[in-house]
CSV table of C-alpha atoms and ligand atoms in Angstrom, one decimal:
chain,number,residue,atom,x,y,z
A,29,MET,CA,22.9,-33.2,-25.1
A,30,ALA,CA,23.2,-32.9,-21.0
A,31,ALA,CA,20.3,-35.4,-20.1
A,32,ILE,CA,20.9,-38.9,-20.2
A,33,LEU,CA,18.6,-40.7,-22.1
A,34,LEU,CA,16.3,-43.3,-20.4
A,35,ASP,CA,16.0,-45.9,-23.0
A,36,GLY,CA,12.8,-47.8,-22.9
A,37,ALA,CA,13.4,-50.6,-25.0
A,38,ALA,CA,17.0,-51.4,-22.8
A,39,ILE,CA,14.7,-51.1,-19.7
A,40,ALA,CA,11.8,-53.1,-21.5
A,41,GLN,CA,14.3,-56.0,-22.1
A,42,ASP,CA,15.4,-56.5,-18.6
A,43,VAL,CA,11.7,-56.5,-17.3
A,44,TYR,CA,11.3,-59.3,-19.7
A,45,ALA,CA,14.4,-60.8,-18.6
A,46,GLN,CA,13.0,-60.9,-14.9
A,47,LEU,CA,9.6,-62.0,-16.5
A,48,HIS,CA,10.9,-65.0,-18.2
A,49,GLU,CA,12.1,-66.1,-14.8
A,50,ARG,CA,8.9,-65.9,-13.5
A,51,ILE,CA,7.1,-67.7,-15.9
A,52,GLN,CA,9.6,-70.4,-15.8
A,53,ARG,CA,8.8,-71.1,-12.2
A,54,LEU,CA,5.4,-70.5,-13.0
A,55,HIS,CA,5.8,-73.4,-15.9
A,56,VAL,CA,7.8,-75.9,-13.5
A,57,ARG,CA,4.4,-75.5,-11.8
A,58,GLY,CA,2.0,-76.4,-14.7
A,59,ILE,CA,0.6,-72.9,-15.3
A,60,GLN,CA,1.7,-71.0,-18.7
A,61,PRO,CA,0.2,-67.6,-18.1
A,62,GLY,CA,-2.2,-66.8,-20.6
A,63,LEU,CA,-3.7,-63.4,-22.3
A,64,ALA,CA,-6.7,-63.2,-24.2
A,65,ALA,CA,-7.4,-59.7,-26.4
A,66,ILE,CA,-10.2,-58.7,-28.2
A,67,LEU,CA,-10.2,-56.7,-31.1
A,68,ILE,CA,-13.8,-55.1,-32.0
A,69,GLY,CA,-13.7,-53.9,-36.0
A,70,GLU,CA,-11.1,-52.8,-38.4
A,71,ASN,CA,-8.7,-50.2,-36.9
A,72,SER,CA,-5.1,-50.7,-38.2
A,73,ALA,CA,-3.6,-49.1,-35.3
A,74,SER,CA,-5.3,-51.4,-33.0
A,75,ARG,CA,-4.2,-54.2,-35.1
A,76,ILE,CA,-0.8,-53.5,-35.0
A,77,TYR,CA,-0.8,-52.7,-31.2
A,78,LEU,CA,-2.3,-56.1,-30.9
A,79,LYS,CA,0.1,-57.9,-33.0
A,80,ASN,CA,3.1,-56.3,-30.8
A,81,LYS,CA,1.4,-57.7,-27.9
A,82,ALA,CA,1.1,-60.9,-29.2
A,83,ARG,CA,5.0,-61.2,-30.2
A,84,ALA,CA,5.8,-60.0,-26.9
A,85,CYS,CA,4.3,-62.7,-25.4
A,86,ALA,CA,5.2,-65.4,-27.6
A,87,ARG,CA,9.0,-64.0,-26.5
A,88,VAL,CA,8.6,-64.6,-22.7
A,89,GLY,CA,6.3,-67.7,-23.2
A,90,VAL,CA,2.8,-66.0,-22.5
A,91,HIS,CA,0.2,-67.7,-24.5
A,92,SER,CA,-1.9,-65.6,-26.4
A,93,GLU,CA,-5.3,-65.9,-28.1
A,94,MET,CA,-6.8,-63.1,-29.9
A,95,PHE,CA,-10.7,-62.6,-30.6
A,96,GLU,CA,-12.2,-60.5,-33.3
A,97,PHE,CA,-15.4,-59.4,-33.6
A,98,PRO,CA,-17.1,-57.0,-36.3
A,99,ALA,CA,-17.3,-53.5,-36.1
A,100,ASP,CA,-21.4,-53.8,-35.5
A,101,CYS,CA,-21.5,-56.6,-32.9
A,102,SER,CA,-23.3,-56.1,-29.9
A,103,GLU,CA,-22.4,-55.0,-26.4
A,104,HIS,CA,-24.3,-58.6,-25.5
A,105,GLU,CA,-21.9,-60.5,-28.0
A,106,ILE,CA,-18.8,-59.0,-26.3
A,107,PHE,CA,-20.0,-59.7,-22.9
A,108,SER,CA,-20.9,-63.2,-23.2
A,109,LYS,CA,-17.3,-63.6,-24.7
A,110,LEU,CA,-15.8,-61.7,-21.6
A,111,GLN,CA,-17.9,-64.1,-19.2
A,112,ALA,CA,-16.5,-67.3,-20.9
A,113,LEU,CA,-13.0,-65.6,-20.7
A,114,ASN,CA,-13.6,-64.5,-16.9
A,115,ALA,CA,-14.2,-68.0,-16.4
A,116,ASP,CA,-11.6,-69.5,-18.4
A,117,SER,CA,-8.6,-71.0,-16.1
A,118,ARG,CA,-6.1,-70.9,-19.0
A,119,ILE,CA,-6.7,-67.2,-19.4
A,120,HIS,CA,-5.2,-65.2,-16.5
A,121,GLY,CA,-5.1,-61.8,-18.3
A,122,ILE,CA,-8.1,-60.1,-20.4
A,123,LEU,CA,-7.8,-56.9,-22.3
A,124,VAL,CA,-10.1,-54.8,-24.9
A,125,GLN,CA,-8.3,-52.8,-27.4
A,126,LEU,CA,-9.5,-49.1,-27.4
A,127,PRO,CA,-11.0,-47.5,-28.9
A,128,LEU,CA,-14.2,-49.2,-29.5
A,129,PRO,CA,-16.6,-48.6,-32.6
A,130,ALA,CA,-19.1,-45.6,-31.3
A,131,HIS,CA,-22.2,-47.5,-30.5
A,132,LEU,CA,-20.3,-49.8,-27.5
A,133,ARG,CA,-20.0,-48.4,-24.2
A,134,SER,CA,-16.3,-49.0,-23.2
A,135,GLU,CA,-17.3,-48.3,-19.6
A,136,ARG,CA,-19.7,-50.8,-19.6
A,137,ILE,CA,-17.5,-53.3,-21.5
A,138,LEU,CA,-14.4,-52.7,-19.4
A,139,GLN,CA,-16.4,-53.4,-16.3
A,140,ALA,CA,-17.2,-57.0,-17.4
A,141,ILE,CA,-13.5,-58.0,-16.9
A,142,THR,CA,-13.2,-59.8,-13.8
A,143,PRO,CA,-10.7,-57.3,-11.8
A,144,ALA,CA,-8.2,-60.2,-11.0
A,145,LYS,CA,-7.5,-60.6,-14.8
A,146,ASP,CA,-8.1,-56.9,-15.8
A,147,VAL,CA,-4.6,-56.5,-16.6
A,148,ASP,CA,-4.8,-53.1,-18.6
A,149,GLY,CA,-6.1,-52.1,-14.9
A,150,PHE,CA,-8.8,-49.9,-16.4
A,151,ASN,CA,-11.7,-51.3,-14.6
A,152,TRP,CA,-13.3,-49.2,-11.7
A,153,VAL,CA,-12.3,-51.8,-9.1
A,154,ASN,CA,-8.8,-51.7,-10.0
A,155,LEU,CA,-8.7,-47.8,-10.1
A,156,GLY,CA,-10.7,-47.5,-7.1
A,157,ALA,CA,-8.3,-49.7,-5.1
A,158,MET,CA,-5.4,-47.4,-6.2
A,159,VAL,CA,-7.6,-44.4,-4.4
A,160,ALA,CA,-7.2,-46.5,-1.6
A,161,GLY,CA,-3.6,-47.0,-1.8
A,162,HIS,CA,-3.7,-50.7,-2.5
A,163,THR,CA,-3.2,-51.0,-6.1
A,164,LEU,CA,-4.0,-54.7,-7.1
A,165,LEU,CA,-3.4,-54.6,-11.4
A,166,ALA,CA,-2.4,-50.9,-12.2
A,167,PRO,CA,-2.6,-49.4,-15.7
A,168,CYS,CA,0.1,-50.3,-17.9
A,169,THR,CA,1.4,-46.8,-19.3
A,170,PRO,CA,1.7,-45.2,-15.6
A,171,LEU,CA,3.3,-48.5,-14.2
A,172,GLY,CA,5.6,-48.1,-17.0
A,173,VAL,CA,6.8,-44.4,-15.6
A,174,MET,CA,7.0,-45.6,-12.1
A,175,THR,CA,9.2,-48.6,-13.5
A,176,MET,CA,11.4,-46.1,-15.4
A,177,LEU,CA,11.7,-44.1,-12.9
A,178,ASP,CA,13.1,-46.6,-10.2
A,179,TYR,CA,15.5,-47.7,-12.8
A,180,ALA,CA,16.5,-44.3,-13.1
A,181,ARG,CA,17.1,-44.3,-9.4
A,182,SER,CA,15.3,-41.0,-9.6
A,183,PRO,CA,14.1,-40.5,-5.8
A,184,ILE,CA,10.3,-39.8,-5.5
A,185,GLU,CA,9.4,-39.4,-2.0
A,186,GLY,CA,9.5,-35.5,-1.1
A,187,ARG,CA,10.1,-34.6,-4.8
A,188,ASN,CA,7.7,-32.1,-6.7
A,189,ALA,CA,5.9,-34.0,-9.4
A,190,VAL,CA,4.1,-32.2,-12.2
A,191,VAL,CA,1.8,-34.6,-13.9
A,192,ILE,CA,0.3,-32.9,-17.4
A,193,GLY,CA,-3.0,-34.8,-18.4
A,194,ARG,CA,-5.5,-36.0,-16.4
A,195,SER,CA,-6.7,-39.0,-18.5
A,196,ALA,CA,-8.3,-41.7,-16.1
A,197,LEU,CA,-6.3,-44.1,-17.9
A,198,VAL,CA,-2.8,-42.4,-17.8
A,199,GLY,CA,-2.5,-38.7,-16.1
A,200,LYS,CA,-4.8,-39.7,-12.9
A,201,PRO,CA,-3.5,-43.4,-12.0
A,202,LEU,CA,0.2,-41.8,-12.5
A,203,ALA,CA,-0.6,-39.0,-10.1
A,204,LEU,CA,-1.9,-41.4,-7.3
A,205,MET,CA,1.2,-43.8,-8.0
A,206,LEU,CA,3.2,-41.0,-7.3
A,207,ILE,CA,1.4,-39.6,-4.5
A,208,ALA,CA,1.6,-43.0,-2.8
A,209,ARG,CA,5.3,-43.3,-3.3
A,210,GLY,CA,5.4,-39.7,-1.3
A,211,ALA,CA,5.7,-37.2,-4.2
A,212,THR,CA,4.3,-33.4,-3.9
A,213,VAL,CA,2.1,-33.9,-7.0
A,214,SER,CA,0.3,-31.0,-9.3
A,215,VAL,CA,-1.8,-32.5,-12.2
A,216,CYS,CA,-2.2,-30.2,-14.7
A,217,ASN,CA,-4.0,-30.0,-18.2
A,218,SER,CA,-3.6,-28.5,-21.6
A,219,LYS,CA,-5.9,-25.4,-20.4
A,220,THR,CA,-3.9,-24.8,-17.3
A,221,THR,CA,-3.0,-21.2,-16.7
A,222,ASP,CA,0.5,-20.2,-17.0
A,223,LEU,CA,1.9,-24.0,-17.5
A,224,ARG,CA,5.2,-22.8,-16.7
A,225,GLN,CA,4.5,-21.9,-13.3
A,226,TYR,CA,4.0,-25.5,-12.6
A,227,THR,CA,6.7,-27.0,-14.9
A,228,SER,CA,9.5,-24.9,-13.8
A,229,ILE,CA,9.2,-26.2,-10.2
A,230,ALA,CA,8.9,-30.1,-11.3
A,231,ASP,CA,11.9,-32.5,-10.1
A,232,ILE,CA,9.7,-35.1,-11.9
A,233,LEU,CA,8.0,-33.7,-15.2
A,234,ALA,CA,5.5,-36.2,-16.8
A,235,VAL,CA,3.4,-35.1,-19.6
A,236,ALA,CA,0.5,-37.0,-21.7
A,237,VAL,CA,-1.7,-34.8,-23.6
A,238,GLY,CA,-1.2,-35.2,-27.2
A,239,ARG,CA,0.1,-32.1,-28.4
A,240,PRO,CA,3.4,-32.1,-29.9
A,241,GLY,CA,6.2,-29.1,-28.6
A,242,LEU,CA,3.7,-28.6,-25.7
A,243,ILE,CA,6.6,-28.2,-23.5
A,244,ASP,CA,10.0,-26.9,-24.2
A,245,GLY,CA,13.1,-26.7,-22.7
A,246,SER,CA,12.9,-23.2,-21.0
A,247,MET,CA,9.7,-24.4,-18.9
A,248,ILE,CA,12.1,-27.1,-17.5
A,249,LYS,CA,13.5,-26.9,-14.1
A,250,PRO,CA,17.4,-27.8,-14.7
A,251,GLY,CA,18.1,-31.2,-13.2
A,252,ALA,CA,14.4,-32.4,-13.8
A,253,VAL,CA,13.4,-35.8,-14.7
A,254,VAL,CA,11.4,-35.5,-17.8
A,255,ILE,CA,9.1,-38.3,-18.8
A,256,ASP,CA,7.4,-38.1,-22.3
A,257,ILE,CA,4.0,-39.7,-22.8
A,258,GLY,CA,2.7,-38.4,-25.8
A,259,ILE,CA,2.7,-40.1,-28.9
A,260,ASN,CA,2.0,-37.7,-31.9
A,261,ARG,CA,1.8,-38.6,-35.8
A,262,MET,CA,3.6,-35.8,-37.4
A,263,PRO,CA,2.9,-34.4,-41.2
A,264,ASP,CA,6.1,-36.0,-42.4
A,265,GLY,CA,4.6,-39.4,-40.9
A,266,LYS,CA,7.2,-39.8,-37.8
A,267,LEU,CA,6.5,-40.0,-34.1
A,268,ALA,CA,6.9,-37.2,-31.6
A,269,GLY,CA,6.0,-36.6,-28.0
A,270,ASP,CA,4.5,-33.7,-26.0
A,271,VAL,CA,8.1,-32.3,-25.4
A,272,ASP,CA,10.7,-30.6,-27.8
A,273,PHE,CA,13.4,-33.1,-27.2
A,274,ALA,CA,16.0,-30.6,-28.6
A,275,SER,CA,15.8,-28.0,-26.2
A,276,ALA,CA,14.6,-30.3,-23.0
A,277,SER,CA,17.2,-32.8,-23.4
A,278,GLN,CA,19.9,-29.5,-22.7
A,279,VAL,CA,18.0,-29.0,-19.6
A,280,ALA,CA,16.9,-32.1,-17.8
A,281,SER,CA,19.1,-34.7,-16.0
A,282,ARG,CA,17.2,-37.4,-17.5
A,283,ILE,CA,14.6,-37.6,-20.5
A,284,THR,CA,12.5,-40.4,-22.4
A,285,PRO,CA,13.1,-40.3,-26.0
A,286,VAL,CA,9.7,-40.8,-28.8
A,287,PRO,CA,9.8,-43.1,-30.0
A,288,GLY,CA,11.6,-45.8,-28.1
A,289,GLY,CA,10.6,-44.0,-24.2
A,290,VAL,CA,7.3,-44.9,-22.3
A,291,GLY,CA,5.6,-46.7,-25.4
A,292,ARG,CA,8.1,-49.4,-24.9
A,293,MET,CA,7.4,-50.1,-21.5
A,294,THR,CA,3.7,-50.0,-21.9
A,295,VAL,CA,3.6,-53.5,-23.4
A,296,ALA,CA,6.4,-55.2,-20.8
A,297,MET,CA,3.4,-53.7,-18.0
A,298,LEU,CA,0.8,-55.8,-19.9
A,299,LEU,CA,2.4,-59.1,-19.7
A,300,ALA,CA,3.9,-58.1,-16.3
A,301,ASN,CA,0.4,-57.4,-14.9
A,302,THR,CA,-0.6,-60.8,-16.7
A,303,VAL,CA,2.4,-62.8,-14.9
A,304,THR,CA,1.1,-61.4,-11.9
A,305,ALA,CA,-2.2,-62.6,-12.5
A,306,ALA,CA,-1.2,-66.2,-12.9
A,307,GLU,CA,1.1,-66.0,-9.9
A,308,ARG,CA,-2.0,-64.6,-7.8
A,309,SER,CA,-4.4,-67.5,-9.4
A,310,LEU,CA,-1.8,-70.0,-7.3
A,311,GLY,CA,-2.2,-67.6,-4.3
A,312,ILE,CA,1.3,-66.5,-4.5
A,313,GLU,CA,1.1,-62.9,-3.0
A,314,VAL,CA,2.9,-60.3,-5.5
A,315,PRO,CA,3.9,-56.9,-4.4
A,316,TYR,CA,3.6,-53.7,-6.5
A,317,PRO,CA,6.9,-51.9,-7.2
A,318,ALA,CA,4.9,-48.7,-7.3
A,319,GLN,CA,3.4,-49.0,-3.9
B,6,GUN,N1,-5.4,-48.8,-26.8
B,6,GUN,C1,-4.5,-47.8,-27.1
B,6,GUN,N2,-3.7,-48.1,-25.6
B,6,GUN,C2,-4.3,-49.1,-25.2
B,6,GUN,C3,-4.0,-50.1,-23.9
B,6,GUN,O1,-3.1,-49.6,-23.6
B,6,GUN,N3,-5.0,-50.8,-23.6
B,6,GUN,C4,-6.3,-51.0,-24.4
B,6,GUN,N4,-6.7,-52.1,-24.0
B,6,GUN,N5,-6.6,-50.4,-25.2
B,6,GUN,C5,-5.4,-49.5,-26.1
């Protein structure tokens, strides 16, 4: 393999060590950062994600609480809970685990989280602030990607960055963060005509489509930094990204694995956002690394 592996687990460990210091300083000031998570309905993947988030909280000294609602609960019940959590001074971060049961409108529910506690960065106020170039709380997965690029000492300014995937929660915010850092950004999607035309000029290639093997080594510019955000469950039960790792790692200079890459960063960034929200509740100004 020619490429250097960008090890999400190792970078996340480093992030946790830095968070631990910030949390200790908050403890001295009588504050324990608190994260509240809402789980609606029975979804085994969501339950596992939330268990991982709670475990990470316990490890670094963040208080966490989970509130469960039945699949047939009303939007009104969720709004009431969110109102109470918005007003709860022990809680600095709130998340509603997605996906939601079909009768609940996620776009409405996510707007009911007060922007200062929206540690997923999904509220339109926080997404809109990114458009204006003033990130407040950024979505965790793209923030994790930017953190990985910085750990890799990968130059961003002036580089061609290609993002494949245009979702509101990953592709679009990642493109905005790269723009804010001075990259020349193309945003493609799974239907882009001649994807290779874009990928072959990408110094930074980030792929978040959910299609295993969409990108192979022949499509990658030699020396590119390749960030694989896809997580696909294969027929044999194993996880795979959107990038064919075997061929891509022969061409790229740096590459993230799946599993063990970006996925590990998402939870670390959730905790980072929670600590940031707690610090801001004390009036401490926290700059964003991705700005
Ligand atoms: N479901 C899958 N990923 C996420 C995430 O990052 N946040 C929330 N709230 N739900 C998710």
